[in-house]
Amino acid sequence: GGVVAIQEMSGPKIKWRPGRFDLNEGVTPPYHRLPDASKETGEYVREVFQKRLGFSDKEIVCLIGVGHGIGRCHTYNSGFDGPWTFSPITVTNQFFKLLLSEDWKEKKWSGKRQYEDENSHSLMMLPTDMVLKDDSNFLKYVKEYAEDEDKCMKDFSLAFTKLLERGIHFESTPRTFQTLEEQGL
């Protein structure tokens, strides 16, 4: 479902294989082991994405930036509020462009610490998002993806496939799905 949703939101084609099965609850990490978006260090982001999940800095930046460019945070779910981009239902490299081009200031409100853009006050960034701008190794990839959307989408497709297939051996051949438009629907 996620692969098809990304494609239908103008995202890249992503290879997918049938055959993955869920592990039992005894080996599934608890819900509260999701990354803590209030952390503001590259060390923390790498601890989660590199040491725990096996992603490179480049893959980390790509997954966070493209992933956060879709949708929004809701206060009642996370304590954070707002969209990251002006087009939260379209897969783009806009997150990277906005991270670099906007002036981000701490939002004055009663919720969790987050940042808002100075121009419209309608966009947000999480503290972990700001790490991508502040850490020099992450920043070089932010700049690369802000300048080259095709490269961003190609790298996202590869990183997302790696995320889906993490640690699983498949007998099947990868597939790609046609979009609704390609199917004539």
mmCIF file with all atom_site columns, C-alpha atoms in Angstrom:
data_model
loop_
_atom_site.group_PDB
_atom_site.id
_atom_site.type_symbol
_atom_site.label_atom_id
_atom_site.label_alt_id
_atom_site.label_comp_id
_atom_site.label_asym_id
_atom_site.label_entity_id
_atom_site.label_seq_id
_atom_site.pdbx_PDB_ins_code
_atom_site.Cartn_x
_atom_site.Cartn_y
_atom_site.Cartn_z
_atom_site.occupancy
_atom_site.B_iso_or_equiv
_atom_site.pdbx_formal_charge
_atom_site.auth_seq_id
_atom_site.auth_comp_id
_atom_site.auth_asym_id
_atom_site.auth_atom_id
_atom_site.pdbx_PDB_model_num
ATOM 1   C CA . GLY A 1 1   ? 0.000  0.000   0.000   1.00 0.00 ? 1   GLY A CA 1
ATOM 2   C CA . GLY A 1 2   ? 2.792  2.446   0.838   1.00 0.00 ? 2   GLY A CA 1
ATOM 3   C CA . VAL A 1 3   ? 4.564  1.862   -2.454  1.00 0.00 ? 3   VAL A CA 1
ATOM 4   C CA . VAL A 1 4   ? 1.386  2.506   -4.439  1.00 0.00 ? 4   VAL A CA 1
ATOM 5   C CA . ALA A 1 5   ? 0.543  5.591   -2.340  1.00 0.00 ? 5   ALA A CA 1
ATOM 6   C CA . ILE A 1 6   ? 3.975  7.112   -2.971  1.00 0.00 ? 6   ILE A CA 1
ATOM 7   C CA . GLN A 1 7   ? 3.631  6.528   -6.714  1.00 0.00 ? 7   GLN A CA 1
ATOM 8   C CA . GLU A 1 8   ? 0.103  7.999   -6.810  1.00 0.00 ? 8   GLU A CA 1
ATOM 9   C CA . MET A 1 9   ? 1.390  11.116  -5.000  1.00 0.00 ? 9   MET A CA 1
ATOM 10  C CA . SER A 1 10  ? 3.767  11.737  -7.942  1.00 0.00 ? 10  SER A CA 1
ATOM 11  C CA . GLY A 1 11  ? 6.624  9.906   -6.251  1.00 0.00 ? 11  GLY A CA 1
ATOM 12  C CA . PRO A 1 12  ? 9.119  7.509   -7.801  1.00 0.00 ? 12  PRO A CA 1
ATOM 13  C CA . LYS A 1 13  ? 8.566  3.902   -8.796  1.00 0.00 ? 13  LYS A CA 1
ATOM 14  C CA . ILE A 1 14  ? 9.622  1.658   -5.933  1.00 0.00 ? 14  ILE A CA 1
ATOM 15  C CA . LYS A 1 15  ? 10.517 -2.002  -6.289  1.00 0.00 ? 15  LYS A CA 1
ATOM 16  C CA . TRP A 1 16  ? 8.444  -4.301  -4.105  1.00 0.00 ? 16  TRP A CA 1
ATOM 17  C CA . ARG A 1 17  ? 8.479  -8.037  -3.493  1.00 0.00 ? 17  ARG A CA 1
ATOM 18  C CA . PRO A 1 18  ? 5.746  -10.248 -2.120  1.00 0.00 ? 18  PRO A CA 1
ATOM 19  C CA . GLY A 1 19  ? 6.623  -12.718 0.584   1.00 0.00 ? 19  GLY A CA 1
ATOM 20  C CA . ARG A 1 20  ? 7.427  -10.593 3.610   1.00 0.00 ? 20  ARG A CA 1
ATOM 21  C CA . PHE A 1 21  ? 5.705  -11.766 6.758   1.00 0.00 ? 21  PHE A CA 1
ATOM 22  C CA . ASP A 1 22  ? 5.355  -10.122 10.149  1.00 0.00 ? 22  ASP A CA 1
ATOM 23  C CA . LEU A 1 23  ? 7.357  -11.462 13.055  1.00 0.00 ? 23  LEU A CA 1
ATOM 24  C CA . ASN A 1 24  ? 5.649  -12.374 16.311  1.00 0.00 ? 24  ASN A CA 1
ATOM 25  C CA . GLU A 1 25  ? 5.063  -9.680  18.936  1.00 0.00 ? 25  GLU A CA 1
ATOM 26  C CA . GLY A 1 26  ? 7.914  -10.968 21.094  1.00 0.00 ? 26  GLY A CA 1
ATOM 27  C CA . VAL A 1 27  ? 10.516 -9.650  18.636  1.00 0.00 ? 27  VAL A CA 1
ATOM 28  C CA . THR A 1 28  ? 8.651  -6.522  17.509  1.00 0.00 ? 28  THR A CA 1
ATOM 29  C CA . PRO A 1 29  ? 9.970  -3.286  19.054  1.00 0.00 ? 29  PRO A CA 1
ATOM 30  C CA . PRO A 1 30  ? 7.436  -1.555  21.303  1.00 0.00 ? 30  PRO A CA 1
ATOM 31  C CA . TYR A 1 31  ? 5.629  1.524   19.991  1.00 0.00 ? 31  TYR A CA 1
ATOM 32  C CA . HIS A 1 32  ? 7.574  3.815   22.296  1.00 0.00 ? 32  HIS A CA 1
ATOM 33  C CA . ARG A 1 33  ? 10.808 2.949   20.499  1.00 0.00 ? 33  ARG A CA 1
ATOM 34  C CA . LEU A 1 34  ? 9.900  5.286   17.662  1.00 0.00 ? 34  LEU A CA 1
ATOM 35  C CA . PRO A 1 35  ? 12.494 8.039   17.184  1.00 0.00 ? 35  PRO A CA 1
ATOM 36  C CA . ASP A 1 36  ? 12.201 11.023  19.532  1.00 0.00 ? 36  ASP A CA 1
ATOM 37  C CA . ALA A 1 37  ? 11.675 14.043  17.266  1.00 0.00 ? 37  ALA A CA 1
ATOM 38  C CA . SER A 1 38  ? 12.645 16.447  20.060  1.00 0.00 ? 38  SER A CA 1
ATOM 39  C CA . LYS A 1 39  ? 16.309 15.367  19.963  1.00 0.00 ? 39  LYS A CA 1
ATOM 40  C CA . GLU A 1 40  ? 18.663 17.863  18.328  1.00 0.00 ? 40  GLU A CA 1
ATOM 41  C CA . THR A 1 41  ? 21.874 15.992  17.662  1.00 0.00 ? 41  THR A CA 1
ATOM 42  C CA . GLY A 1 42  ? 23.302 14.193  14.674  1.00 0.00 ? 42  GLY A CA 1
ATOM 43  C CA . GLU A 1 43  ? 24.536 11.554  17.102  1.00 0.00 ? 43  GLU A CA 1
ATOM 44  C CA . TYR A 1 44  ? 20.952 10.722  18.119  1.00 0.00 ? 44  TYR A CA 1
ATOM 45  C CA . VAL A 1 45  ? 19.674 10.612  14.523  1.00 0.00 ? 45  VAL A CA 1
ATOM 46  C CA . ARG A 1 46  ? 22.541 8.308   13.557  1.00 0.00 ? 46  ARG A CA 1
ATOM 47  C CA . GLU A 1 47  ? 21.920 6.119   16.612  1.00 0.00 ? 47  GLU A CA 1
ATOM 48  C CA . VAL A 1 48  ? 18.381 5.473   15.403  1.00 0.00 ? 48  VAL A CA 1
ATOM 49  C CA . PHE A 1 49  ? 18.841 5.287   11.637  1.00 0.00 ? 49  PHE A CA 1
ATOM 50  C CA . GLN A 1 50  ? 22.425 4.082   11.249  1.00 0.00 ? 50  GLN A CA 1
ATOM 51  C CA . LYS A 1 51  ? 23.157 1.880   14.239  1.00 0.00 ? 51  LYS A CA 1
ATOM 52  C CA . ARG A 1 52  ? 19.643 0.499   14.714  1.00 0.00 ? 52  ARG A CA 1
ATOM 53  C CA . LEU A 1 53  ? 18.480 0.348   11.083  1.00 0.00 ? 53  LEU A CA 1
ATOM 54  C CA . GLY A 1 54  ? 21.697 0.254   9.056   1.00 0.00 ? 54  GLY A CA 1
ATOM 55  C CA . PHE A 1 55  ? 21.252 3.371   6.889   1.00 0.00 ? 55  PHE A CA 1
ATOM 56  C CA . SER A 1 56  ? 24.039 5.650   5.633   1.00 0.00 ? 56  SER A CA 1
ATOM 57  C CA . ASP A 1 57  ? 23.951 9.414   6.213   1.00 0.00 ? 57  ASP A CA 1
ATOM 58  C CA . LYS A 1 58  ? 22.776 9.882   2.639   1.00 0.00 ? 58  LYS A CA 1
ATOM 59  C CA . GLU A 1 59  ? 19.903 7.406   3.087   1.00 0.00 ? 59  GLU A CA 1
ATOM 60  C CA . ILE A 1 60  ? 18.974 8.974   6.433   1.00 0.00 ? 60  ILE A CA 1
ATOM 61  C CA . VAL A 1 61  ? 18.667 12.440  4.900   1.00 0.00 ? 61  VAL A CA 1
ATOM 62  C CA . CYS A 1 62  ? 16.681 11.152  1.945   1.00 0.00 ? 62  CYS A CA 1
ATOM 63  C CA . LEU A 1 63  ? 14.220 9.098   4.016   1.00 0.00 ? 63  LEU A CA 1
ATOM 64  C CA . ILE A 1 64  ? 13.609 11.861  6.561   1.00 0.00 ? 64  ILE A CA 1
ATOM 65  C CA . GLY A 1 65  ? 13.293 14.667  4.022   1.00 0.00 ? 65  GLY A CA 1
ATOM 66  C CA . VAL A 1 66  ? 11.047 12.954  1.503   1.00 0.00 ? 66  VAL A CA 1
ATOM 67  C CA . GLY A 1 67  ? 9.057  11.228  4.250   1.00 0.00 ? 67  GLY A CA 1
ATOM 68  C CA . HIS A 1 68  ? 8.495  14.431  6.203   1.00 0.00 ? 68  HIS A CA 1
ATOM 69  C CA . GLY A 1 69  ? 7.526  16.239  3.018   1.00 0.00 ? 69  GLY A CA 1
ATOM 70  C CA . ILE A 1 70  ? 4.363  14.131  3.006   1.00 0.00 ? 70  ILE A CA 1
ATOM 71  C CA . GLY A 1 71  ? 1.582  14.809  5.483   1.00 0.00 ? 71  GLY A CA 1
ATOM 72  C CA . ARG A 1 72  ? 1.686  16.760  8.712   1.00 0.00 ? 72  ARG A CA 1
ATOM 73  C CA . CYS A 1 73  ? 1.966  16.422  12.470  1.00 0.00 ? 73  CYS A CA 1
ATOM 74  C CA . HIS A 1 74  ? -1.107 16.562  14.674  1.00 0.00 ? 74  HIS A CA 1
ATOM 75  C CA . THR A 1 75  ? -0.851 17.820  18.260  1.00 0.00 ? 75  THR A CA 1
ATOM 76  C CA . TYR A 1 76  ? -3.121 15.127  19.675  1.00 0.00 ? 76  TYR A CA 1
ATOM 77  C CA . ASN A 1 77  ? -0.889 12.364  18.252  1.00 0.00 ? 77  ASN A CA 1
ATOM 78  C CA . SER A 1 78  ? 2.627  13.708  18.691  1.00 0.00 ? 78  SER A CA 1
ATOM 79  C CA . GLY A 1 79  ? 2.575  17.047  20.496  1.00 0.00 ? 79  GLY A CA 1
ATOM 80  C CA . PHE A 1 80  ? 3.829  18.713  17.291  1.00 0.00 ? 80  PHE A CA 1
ATOM 81  C CA . ASP A 1 81  ? 1.600  20.512  14.810  1.00 0.00 ? 81  ASP A CA 1
ATOM 82  C CA . GLY A 1 82  ? 1.682  21.455  11.162  1.00 0.00 ? 82  GLY A CA 1
ATOM 83  C CA . PRO A 1 83  ? 2.877  20.443  7.705   1.00 0.00 ? 83  PRO A CA 1
ATOM 84  C CA . TRP A 1 84  ? 6.495  20.517  6.557   1.00 0.00 ? 84  TRP A CA 1
ATOM 85  C CA . THR A 1 85  ? 5.684  21.661  3.025   1.00 0.00 ? 85  THR A CA 1
ATOM 86  C CA . PHE A 1 86  ? 3.076  23.559  1.030   1.00 0.00 ? 86  PHE A CA 1
ATOM 87  C CA . SER A 1 87  ? 2.200  20.369  -0.881  1.00 0.00 ? 87  SER A CA 1
ATOM 88  C CA . PRO A 1 88  ? 1.833  17.636  1.778   1.00 0.00 ? 88  PRO A CA 1
ATOM 89  C CA . ILE A 1 89  ? 0.013  15.253  -0.568  1.00 0.00 ? 89  ILE A CA 1
ATOM 90  C CA . THR A 1 90  ? 2.690  15.266  -3.265  1.00 0.00 ? 90  THR A CA 1
ATOM 91  C CA . VAL A 1 91  ? 6.079  13.545  -3.085  1.00 0.00 ? 91  VAL A CA 1
ATOM 92  C CA . THR A 1 92  ? 8.712  16.197  -3.927  1.00 0.00 ? 92  THR A CA 1
ATOM 93  C CA . ASN A 1 93  ? 12.055 17.567  -2.790  1.00 0.00 ? 93  ASN A CA 1
ATOM 94  C CA . GLN A 1 94  ? 10.306 20.651  -1.351  1.00 0.00 ? 94  GLN A CA 1
ATOM 95  C CA . PHE A 1 95  ? 11.294 19.740  2.236   1.00 0.00 ? 95  PHE A CA 1
ATOM 96  C CA . PHE A 1 96  ? 14.972 20.196  1.336   1.00 0.00 ? 96  PHE A CA 1
ATOM 97  C CA . LYS A 1 97  ? 14.405 23.455  -0.525  1.00 0.00 ? 97  LYS A CA 1
ATOM 98  C CA . LEU A 1 98  ? 12.378 24.916  2.351   1.00 0.00 ? 98  LEU A CA 1
ATOM 99  C CA . LEU A 1 99  ? 14.822 23.742  5.015   1.00 0.00 ? 99  LEU A CA 1
ATOM 100 C CA . LEU A 1 100 ? 17.542 25.742  3.255   1.00 0.00 ? 100 LEU A CA 1
ATOM 101 C CA . SER A 1 101 ? 15.614 28.764  1.987   1.00 0.00 ? 101 SER A CA 1
ATOM 102 C CA . GLU A 1 102 ? 13.363 29.658  4.909   1.00 0.00 ? 102 GLU A CA 1
ATOM 103 C CA . ASP A 1 103 ? 14.336 31.337  8.161   1.00 0.00 ? 103 ASP A CA 1
ATOM 104 C CA . TRP A 1 104 ? 13.289 28.916  10.899  1.00 0.00 ? 104 TRP A CA 1
ATOM 105 C CA . LYS A 1 105 ? 12.531 30.230  14.395  1.00 0.00 ? 105 LYS A CA 1
ATOM 106 C CA . GLU A 1 106 ? 11.357 28.429  17.492  1.00 0.00 ? 106 GLU A CA 1
ATOM 107 C CA . LYS A 1 107 ? 7.549  28.504  17.597  1.00 0.00 ? 107 LYS A CA 1
ATOM 108 C CA . LYS A 1 108 ? 6.052  30.364  20.554  1.00 0.00 ? 108 LYS A CA 1
ATOM 109 C CA . TRP A 1 109 ? 3.262  28.106  21.765  1.00 0.00 ? 109 TRP A CA 1
ATOM 110 C CA . SER A 1 110 ? 2.280  25.676  24.518  1.00 0.00 ? 110 SER A CA 1
ATOM 111 C CA . GLY A 1 111 ? 3.211  22.522  22.554  1.00 0.00 ? 111 GLY A CA 1
ATOM 112 C CA . LYS A 1 112 ? 6.487  20.696  22.136  1.00 0.00 ? 112 LYS A CA 1
ATOM 113 C CA . ARG A 1 113 ? 9.517  22.588  20.873  1.00 0.00 ? 113 ARG A CA 1
ATOM 114 C CA . GLN A 1 114 ? 9.355  22.934  17.114  1.00 0.00 ? 114 GLN A CA 1
ATOM 115 C CA . TYR A 1 115 ? 10.295 25.501  14.498  1.00 0.00 ? 115 TYR A CA 1
ATOM 116 C CA . GLU A 1 116 ? 8.143  27.572  12.151  1.00 0.00 ? 116 GLU A CA 1
ATOM 117 C CA . ASP A 1 117 ? 8.970  29.464  9.008   1.00 0.00 ? 117 ASP A CA 1
ATOM 118 C CA . GLU A 1 118 ? 9.287  33.233  9.407   1.00 0.00 ? 118 GLU A CA 1
ATOM 119 C CA . ASN A 1 119 ? 7.440  34.048  6.163   1.00 0.00 ? 119 ASN A CA 1
ATOM 120 C CA . SER A 1 120 ? 4.064  32.332  6.483   1.00 0.00 ? 120 SER A CA 1
ATOM 121 C CA . HIS A 1 121 ? 4.163  30.878  10.020  1.00 0.00 ? 121 HIS A CA 1
ATOM 122 C CA . SER A 1 122 ? 2.315  27.904  8.529   1.00 0.00 ? 122 SER A CA 1
ATOM 123 C CA . LEU A 1 123 ? 5.140  25.387  8.082   1.00 0.00 ? 123 LEU A CA 1
ATOM 124 C CA . MET A 1 124 ? 7.001  23.467  10.734  1.00 0.00 ? 124 MET A CA 1
ATOM 125 C CA . MET A 1 125 ? 10.243 21.612  11.263  1.00 0.00 ? 125 MET A CA 1
ATOM 126 C CA . LEU A 1 126 ? 11.029 19.230  14.090  1.00 0.00 ? 126 LEU A CA 1
ATOM 127 C CA . PRO A 1 127 ? 14.210 19.537  16.128  1.00 0.00 ? 127 PRO A CA 1
ATOM 128 C CA . THR A 1 128 ? 15.490 16.372  14.398  1.00 0.00 ? 128 THR A CA 1
ATOM 129 C CA . ASP A 1 129 ? 14.806 18.030  11.018  1.00 0.00 ? 129 ASP A CA 1
ATOM 130 C CA . MET A 1 130 ? 16.989 20.988  11.981  1.00 0.00 ? 130 MET A CA 1
ATOM 131 C CA . VAL A 1 131 ? 19.835 18.538  12.631  1.00 0.00 ? 131 VAL A CA 1
ATOM 132 C CA . LEU A 1 132 ? 19.901 17.870  8.879   1.00 0.00 ? 132 LEU A CA 1
ATOM 133 C CA . LYS A 1 133 ? 20.793 21.520  8.354   1.00 0.00 ? 133 LYS A CA 1
ATOM 134 C CA . ASP A 1 134 ? 23.185 21.850  11.294  1.00 0.00 ? 134 ASP A CA 1
ATOM 135 C CA . ASP A 1 135 ? 25.261 18.693  10.787  1.00 0.00 ? 135 ASP A CA 1
ATOM 136 C CA . SER A 1 136 ? 27.786 19.280  7.981   1.00 0.00 ? 136 SER A CA 1
ATOM 137 C CA . ASN A 1 137 ? 27.686 15.715  6.633   1.00 0.00 ? 137 ASN A CA 1
ATOM 138 C CA . PHE A 1 138 ? 23.872 15.691  6.528   1.00 0.00 ? 138 PHE A CA 1
ATOM 139 C CA . LEU A 1 139 ? 23.834 19.211  5.049   1.00 0.00 ? 139 LEU A CA 1
ATOM 140 C CA . LYS A 1 140 ? 25.763 18.220  1.931   1.00 0.00 ? 140 LYS A CA 1
ATOM 141 C CA . TYR A 1 141 ? 22.974 15.756  1.062   1.00 0.00 ? 141 TYR A CA 1
ATOM 142 C CA . VAL A 1 142 ? 20.242 18.281  1.905   1.00 0.00 ? 142 VAL A CA 1
ATOM 143 C CA . LYS A 1 143 ? 21.844 20.656  -0.616  1.00 0.00 ? 143 LYS A CA 1
ATOM 144 C CA . GLU A 1 144 ? 22.235 17.901  -3.210  1.00 0.00 ? 144 GLU A CA 1
ATOM 145 C CA . TYR A 1 145 ? 18.556 16.925  -2.933  1.00 0.00 ? 145 TYR A CA 1
ATOM 146 C CA . ALA A 1 146 ? 17.342 20.536  -2.907  1.00 0.00 ? 146 ALA A CA 1
ATOM 147 C CA . GLU A 1 147 ? 19.137 21.094  -6.212  1.00 0.00 ? 147 GLU A CA 1
ATOM 148 C CA . ASP A 1 148 ? 18.290 17.816  -7.967  1.00 0.00 ? 148 ASP A CA 1
ATOM 149 C CA . GLU A 1 149 ? 14.799 16.365  -7.537  1.00 0.00 ? 149 GLU A CA 1
ATOM 150 C CA . ASP A 1 150 ? 15.463 13.486  -9.956  1.00 0.00 ? 150 ASP A CA 1
ATOM 151 C CA . LYS A 1 151 ? 18.474 12.365  -7.904  1.00 0.00 ? 151 LYS A CA 1
ATOM 152 C CA . CYS A 1 152 ? 16.419 12.751  -4.732  1.00 0.00 ? 152 CYS A CA 1
ATOM 153 C CA . MET A 1 153 ? 13.618 10.541  -6.063  1.00 0.00 ? 153 MET A CA 1
ATOM 154 C CA . LYS A 1 154 ? 16.031 7.906   -7.392  1.00 0.00 ? 154 LYS A CA 1
ATOM 155 C CA . ASP A 1 155 ? 17.837 7.713   -4.038  1.00 0.00 ? 155 ASP A CA 1
ATOM 156 C CA . PHE A 1 156 ? 14.543 7.694   -2.114  1.00 0.00 ? 156 PHE A CA 1
ATOM 157 C CA . SER A 1 157 ? 13.280 4.756   -4.169  1.00 0.00 ? 157 SER A CA 1
ATOM 158 C CA . LEU A 1 158 ? 16.415 2.758   -3.303  1.00 0.00 ? 158 LEU A CA 1
ATOM 159 C CA . ALA A 1 159 ? 16.374 3.730   0.397   1.00 0.00 ? 159 ALA A CA 1
ATOM 160 C CA . PHE A 1 160 ? 12.656 3.010   0.763   1.00 0.00 ? 160 PHE A CA 1
ATOM 161 C CA . THR A 1 161 ? 13.102 -0.415  -0.850  1.00 0.00 ? 161 THR A CA 1
ATOM 162 C CA . LYS A 1 162 ? 15.926 -1.091  1.611   1.00 0.00 ? 162 LYS A CA 1
ATOM 163 C CA . LEU A 1 163 ? 13.631 -0.044  4.476   1.00 0.00 ? 163 LEU A CA 1
ATOM 164 C CA . LEU A 1 164 ? 10.863 -2.382  3.290   1.00 0.00 ? 164 LEU A CA 1
ATOM 165 C CA . GLU A 1 165 ? 13.207 -5.328  2.798   1.00 0.00 ? 165 GLU A CA 1
ATOM 166 C CA . ARG A 1 166 ? 15.434 -4.768  5.819   1.00 0.00 ? 166 ARG A CA 1
ATOM 167 C CA . GLY A 1 167 ? 16.771 -8.096  7.032   1.00 0.00 ? 167 GLY A CA 1
ATOM 168 C CA . ILE A 1 168 ? 14.496 -10.282 4.918   1.00 0.00 ? 168 ILE A CA 1
ATOM 169 C CA . HIS A 1 169 ? 15.547 -12.846 2.337   1.00 0.00 ? 169 HIS A CA 1
ATOM 170 C CA . PHE A 1 170 ? 13.175 -13.057 -0.622  1.00 0.00 ? 170 PHE A CA 1
ATOM 171 C CA . GLU A 1 171 ? 12.805 -15.791 -3.192  1.00 0.00 ? 171 GLU A CA 1
ATOM 172 C CA . SER A 1 172 ? 10.671 -13.556 -5.420  1.00 0.00 ? 172 SER A CA 1
ATOM 173 C CA . THR A 1 173 ? 11.716 -11.051 -8.077  1.00 0.00 ? 173 THR A CA 1
ATOM 174 C CA . PRO A 1 174 ? 11.048 -7.349  -7.381  1.00 0.00 ? 174 PRO A CA 1
ATOM 175 C CA . ARG A 1 175 ? 8.007  -5.797  -9.049  1.00 0.00 ? 175 ARG A CA 1
ATOM 176 C CA . THR A 1 176 ? 6.963  -2.265  -9.829  1.00 0.00 ? 176 THR A CA 1
ATOM 177 C CA . PHE A 1 177 ? 3.353  -1.187  -10.097 1.00 0.00 ? 177 PHE A CA 1
ATOM 178 C CA . GLN A 1 178 ? 1.762  0.914   -12.786 1.00 0.00 ? 178 GLN A CA 1
ATOM 179 C CA . THR A 1 179 ? 0.162  4.128   -11.614 1.00 0.00 ? 179 THR A CA 1
ATOM 180 C CA . LEU A 1 180 ? -3.573 4.595   -12.146 1.00 0.00 ? 180 LEU A CA 1
ATOM 181 C CA . GLU A 1 181 ? -2.764 6.953   -15.000 1.00 0.00 ? 181 GLU A CA 1
ATOM 182 C CA . GLU A 1 182 ? -0.556 4.326   -16.667 1.00 0.00 ? 182 GLU A CA 1
ATOM 183 C CA . GLN A 1 183 ? -3.417 1.834   -16.311 1.00 0.00 ? 183 GLN A CA 1
ATOM 184 C CA . GLY A 1 184 ? -5.759 4.264   -18.032 1.00 0.00 ? 184 GLY A CA 1
ATOM 185 C CA . LEU A 1 185 ? -7.896 4.702   -14.917 1.00 0.00 ? 185 LEU A CA 1
#
